[in-house]
Amino acid sequence: MFISQELRKKNIAEYLLYMWQVEDIIRAYGCSLSRIRREYVEQFGYNDEQKEDLTDWFGNLVRMINEEGCREGGHLQINKVVMQQLVELNAMLLQSPKYPFYNAEYYKVLPFIVELRKRGTDKNENEIETCFNALYGMMLLRLQKKKISPDTEHAIKEITTFIGMLSDYYLKDKETPLEFE
């Protein structure tokens, strides 16, 4: 909760990846709030009030996961909304002649996206979600200390730059709406 609040203000891409990780943490604890409290929340050095706030936050997410049918997989509606906002912003940036550097970065990353989509299971997945899935997958590989090929490292570096640009534009657009014409 504390991390998500900060990330949401500073970097929407990191926020979304963090929230996907939180969804997986909840699933790893069997969507059991008592287990999350006992086995996860307790490991942090929070005071009692912070532990209660964090437990309440997890409780709300557990409820949403159950209500939205995401116990086995998928993403919460709150996260899907953020993804959709990023997808729409990406489309507007690409259609506008005012953002040539963004367009250049998109076309630099496009071959990696095409390759990832060929390998993926969901051929209808949008390009931005493909990028996020690649970044999340890389994060999981690193957590598992798995070997990563130089080609994959290169692709992830380019995707990270592209998604970073999109995230920056998202925050700028929230502060002062961007002009697209």
Short mmCIF file of C-alpha atoms in Angstrom, two decimals:
data_model
loop_
_atom_site.label_atom_id
_atom_site.label_comp_id
_atom_site.label_asym_id
_atom_site.label_seq_id
_atom_site.Cartn_x
_atom_site.Cartn_y
_atom_site.Cartn_z
CA MET A 1 0.00 0.00 0.00
CA PHE A 2 2.68 2.48 0.99
CA ILE A 3 4.81 1.57 -2.02
CA SER A 4 1.86 1.58 -4.41
CA GLN A 5 0.81 5.07 -3.32
CA GLU A 6 4.28 6.46 -4.02
CA LEU A 7 4.68 4.61 -7.32
CA ARG A 8 1.27 5.75 -8.57
CA LYS A 9 2.40 9.37 -8.16
CA LYS A 10 5.89 8.93 -9.64
CA ASN A 11 5.88 6.11 -12.22
CA ILE A 12 2.68 4.52 -13.48
CA ALA A 13 4.54 1.67 -15.20
CA GLU A 14 6.33 0.65 -12.00
CA TYR A 15 3.02 1.02 -10.16
CA LEU A 16 1.29 -1.36 -12.54
CA LEU A 17 4.09 -3.94 -12.36
CA TYR A 18 4.05 -3.66 -8.58
CA MET A 19 0.29 -4.21 -8.49
CA TRP A 20 0.64 -7.30 -10.69
CA GLN A 21 3.18 -8.58 -8.19
CA VAL A 22 0.75 -7.86 -5.32
CA GLU A 23 -1.94 -9.87 -7.15
CA ASP A 24 0.52 -12.79 -7.36
CA ILE A 25 1.46 -12.42 -3.68
CA ILE A 26 -2.21 -12.62 -2.72
CA ARG A 27 -2.62 -15.75 -4.85
CA ALA A 28 0.54 -17.28 -3.33
CA TYR A 29 -1.12 -16.98 0.09
CA GLY A 30 -4.29 -18.64 -1.21
CA CYS A 31 -6.25 -15.37 -1.08
CA SER A 32 -6.25 -15.78 2.72
CA LEU A 33 -6.09 -12.46 4.52
CA SER A 34 -5.14 -14.11 7.81
CA ARG A 35 -2.15 -15.81 6.13
CA ILE A 36 -1.15 -12.57 4.40
CA ARG A 37 -1.26 -10.75 7.74
CA ARG A 38 0.56 -13.48 9.65
CA GLU A 39 3.15 -14.57 7.07
CA TYR A 40 3.67 -11.47 4.93
CA VAL A 41 2.70 -8.22 6.66
CA GLU A 42 4.35 -9.25 9.94
CA GLN A 43 7.77 -9.54 8.29
CA PHE A 44 7.98 -5.78 7.78
CA GLY A 45 9.01 -3.44 10.57
CA TYR A 46 5.76 -1.52 10.60
CA ASN A 47 4.06 -0.18 13.69
CA ASP A 48 0.62 -1.54 14.66
CA GLU A 49 -1.28 1.22 12.86
CA GLN A 50 0.68 0.69 9.63
CA LYS A 51 0.12 -3.08 9.87
CA GLU A 52 -3.62 -2.49 10.25
CA ASP A 53 -3.67 -0.12 7.27
CA LEU A 54 -1.71 -2.59 5.15
CA THR A 55 -3.93 -5.48 6.22
CA ASP A 56 -7.05 -3.46 5.35
CA TRP A 57 -5.55 -2.67 1.94
CA PHE A 58 -4.78 -6.34 1.30
CA GLY A 59 -8.27 -7.22 2.55
CA ASN A 60 -9.84 -4.95 -0.06
CA LEU A 61 -7.66 -6.47 -2.78
CA VAL A 62 -8.51 -10.03 -1.66
CA ARG A 63 -12.22 -9.13 -1.79
CA MET A 64 -11.82 -7.66 -5.29
CA ILE A 65 -9.87 -10.72 -6.49
CA ASN A 66 -12.67 -12.97 -5.25
CA GLU A 67 -15.48 -10.79 -6.63
CA GLU A 68 -13.78 -10.35 -10.02
CA GLY A 69 -12.91 -14.02 -10.43
CA CYS A 70 -9.13 -13.50 -10.42
CA ARG A 71 -8.17 -16.16 -7.86
CA GLU A 72 -6.37 -18.27 -10.45
CA GLY A 73 -5.03 -15.53 -12.71
CA GLY A 74 -5.76 -12.37 -14.59
CA HIS A 75 -5.74 -8.81 -13.36
CA LEU A 76 -8.02 -6.72 -11.21
CA GLN A 77 -10.27 -4.17 -12.87
CA ILE A 78 -8.37 -1.32 -11.17
CA ASN A 79 -5.23 -2.51 -12.95
CA LYS A 80 -7.02 -3.10 -16.24
CA VAL A 81 -8.22 0.51 -16.16
CA VAL A 82 -4.65 1.79 -15.80
CA MET A 83 -3.55 -0.47 -18.66
CA GLN A 84 -6.38 0.82 -20.85
CA GLN A 85 -5.38 4.42 -20.10
CA LEU A 86 -1.83 3.62 -21.17
CA VAL A 87 -3.05 1.89 -24.34
CA GLU A 88 -5.18 4.91 -25.25
CA LEU A 89 -2.37 7.36 -24.50
CA ASN A 90 0.00 5.29 -26.65
CA ALA A 91 -2.44 5.47 -29.56
CA MET A 92 -2.82 9.25 -29.21
CA LEU A 93 0.94 9.79 -29.01
CA LEU A 94 1.53 7.67 -32.11
CA GLN A 95 -1.15 9.51 -34.10
CA SER A 96 0.20 12.94 -33.21
CA PRO A 97 3.03 14.59 -35.14
CA LYS A 98 4.02 16.41 -31.93
CA TYR A 99 5.84 13.43 -30.41
CA PRO A 100 8.48 12.29 -32.95
CA PHE A 101 10.85 10.90 -30.30
CA TYR A 102 8.08 8.72 -28.90
CA ASN A 103 7.22 7.51 -32.40
CA ALA A 104 10.88 6.73 -33.08
CA GLU A 105 11.16 4.73 -29.87
CA TYR A 106 7.95 2.85 -30.68
CA TYR A 107 9.28 1.77 -34.09
CA LYS A 108 12.57 0.78 -32.49
CA VAL A 109 10.69 -1.51 -30.06
CA LEU A 110 8.09 -2.81 -32.53
CA PRO A 111 10.20 -5.75 -33.82
CA PHE A 112 10.61 -6.99 -30.23
CA ILE A 113 6.88 -6.68 -29.64
CA VAL A 114 6.12 -8.63 -32.83
CA GLU A 115 8.54 -11.38 -31.76
CA LEU A 116 7.07 -11.56 -28.25
CA ARG A 117 3.55 -11.77 -29.63
CA LYS A 118 4.57 -14.63 -31.91
CA ARG A 119 5.80 -16.55 -28.87
CA GLY A 120 2.89 -15.60 -26.62
CA THR A 121 -0.37 -17.39 -26.08
CA ASP A 122 -2.68 -14.40 -26.60
CA LYS A 123 -2.26 -13.20 -30.17
CA ASN A 124 -4.88 -10.46 -29.63
CA GLU A 125 -3.02 -8.88 -26.71
CA ASN A 126 -2.34 -5.19 -27.32
CA GLU A 127 1.22 -3.98 -27.78
CA ILE A 128 1.46 -2.15 -24.46
CA GLU A 129 0.29 -5.19 -22.51
CA THR A 130 2.83 -7.30 -24.42
CA CYS A 131 5.55 -4.92 -23.22
CA PHE A 132 4.33 -5.09 -19.63
CA ASN A 133 4.14 -8.88 -19.74
CA ALA A 134 7.74 -8.95 -20.99
CA LEU A 135 8.88 -6.62 -18.20
CA TYR A 136 7.00 -8.61 -15.56
CA GLY A 137 8.36 -11.87 -16.92
CA MET A 138 11.89 -10.48 -16.77
CA MET A 139 11.32 -9.38 -13.18
CA LEU A 140 10.23 -12.91 -12.27
CA LEU A 141 13.24 -14.44 -14.03
CA ARG A 142 15.57 -12.15 -12.10
CA LEU A 143 13.87 -13.00 -8.81
CA GLN A 144 14.42 -16.68 -9.61
CA LYS A 145 18.04 -15.90 -10.56
CA LYS A 146 17.56 -17.50 -13.99
CA LYS A 147 20.01 -16.96 -16.82
CA ILE A 148 18.93 -14.32 -19.32
CA SER A 149 20.32 -14.23 -22.85
CA PRO A 150 22.02 -11.07 -24.17
CA ASP A 151 19.34 -10.76 -26.87
CA THR A 152 16.60 -10.85 -24.25
CA GLU A 153 18.48 -8.31 -22.11
CA HIS A 154 18.73 -6.01 -25.14
CA ALA A 155 15.03 -6.36 -25.97
CA ILE A 156 14.04 -5.65 -22.36
CA LYS A 157 16.30 -2.60 -22.24
CA GLU A 158 14.57 -1.16 -25.32
CA ILE A 159 11.10 -2.01 -24.01
CA THR A 160 11.98 -0.42 -20.66
CA THR A 161 12.99 2.81 -22.41
CA PHE A 162 9.76 2.84 -24.44
CA ILE A 163 7.49 2.11 -21.48
CA GLY A 164 9.43 4.69 -19.46
CA MET A 165 8.63 7.32 -22.08
CA LEU A 166 4.96 6.30 -22.05
CA SER A 167 4.92 6.49 -18.26
CA ASP A 168 6.48 9.97 -18.33
CA TYR A 169 3.88 11.17 -20.82
CA TYR A 170 1.13 9.65 -18.66
CA LEU A 171 2.25 11.69 -15.65
CA LYS A 172 2.67 14.85 -17.75
CA ASP A 173 -0.83 14.33 -19.14
CA LYS A 174 -2.25 14.01 -15.61
CA GLU A 175 -0.57 17.28 -14.53
CA THR A 176 -1.44 19.27 -17.66
CA PRO A 177 -3.32 17.56 -20.49
CA LEU A 178 -1.07 16.93 -23.47
CA GLU A 179 -1.81 18.51 -26.83
CA PHE A 180 -2.10 16.06 -29.69
CA GLU A 181 -2.92 18.32 -32.64
#
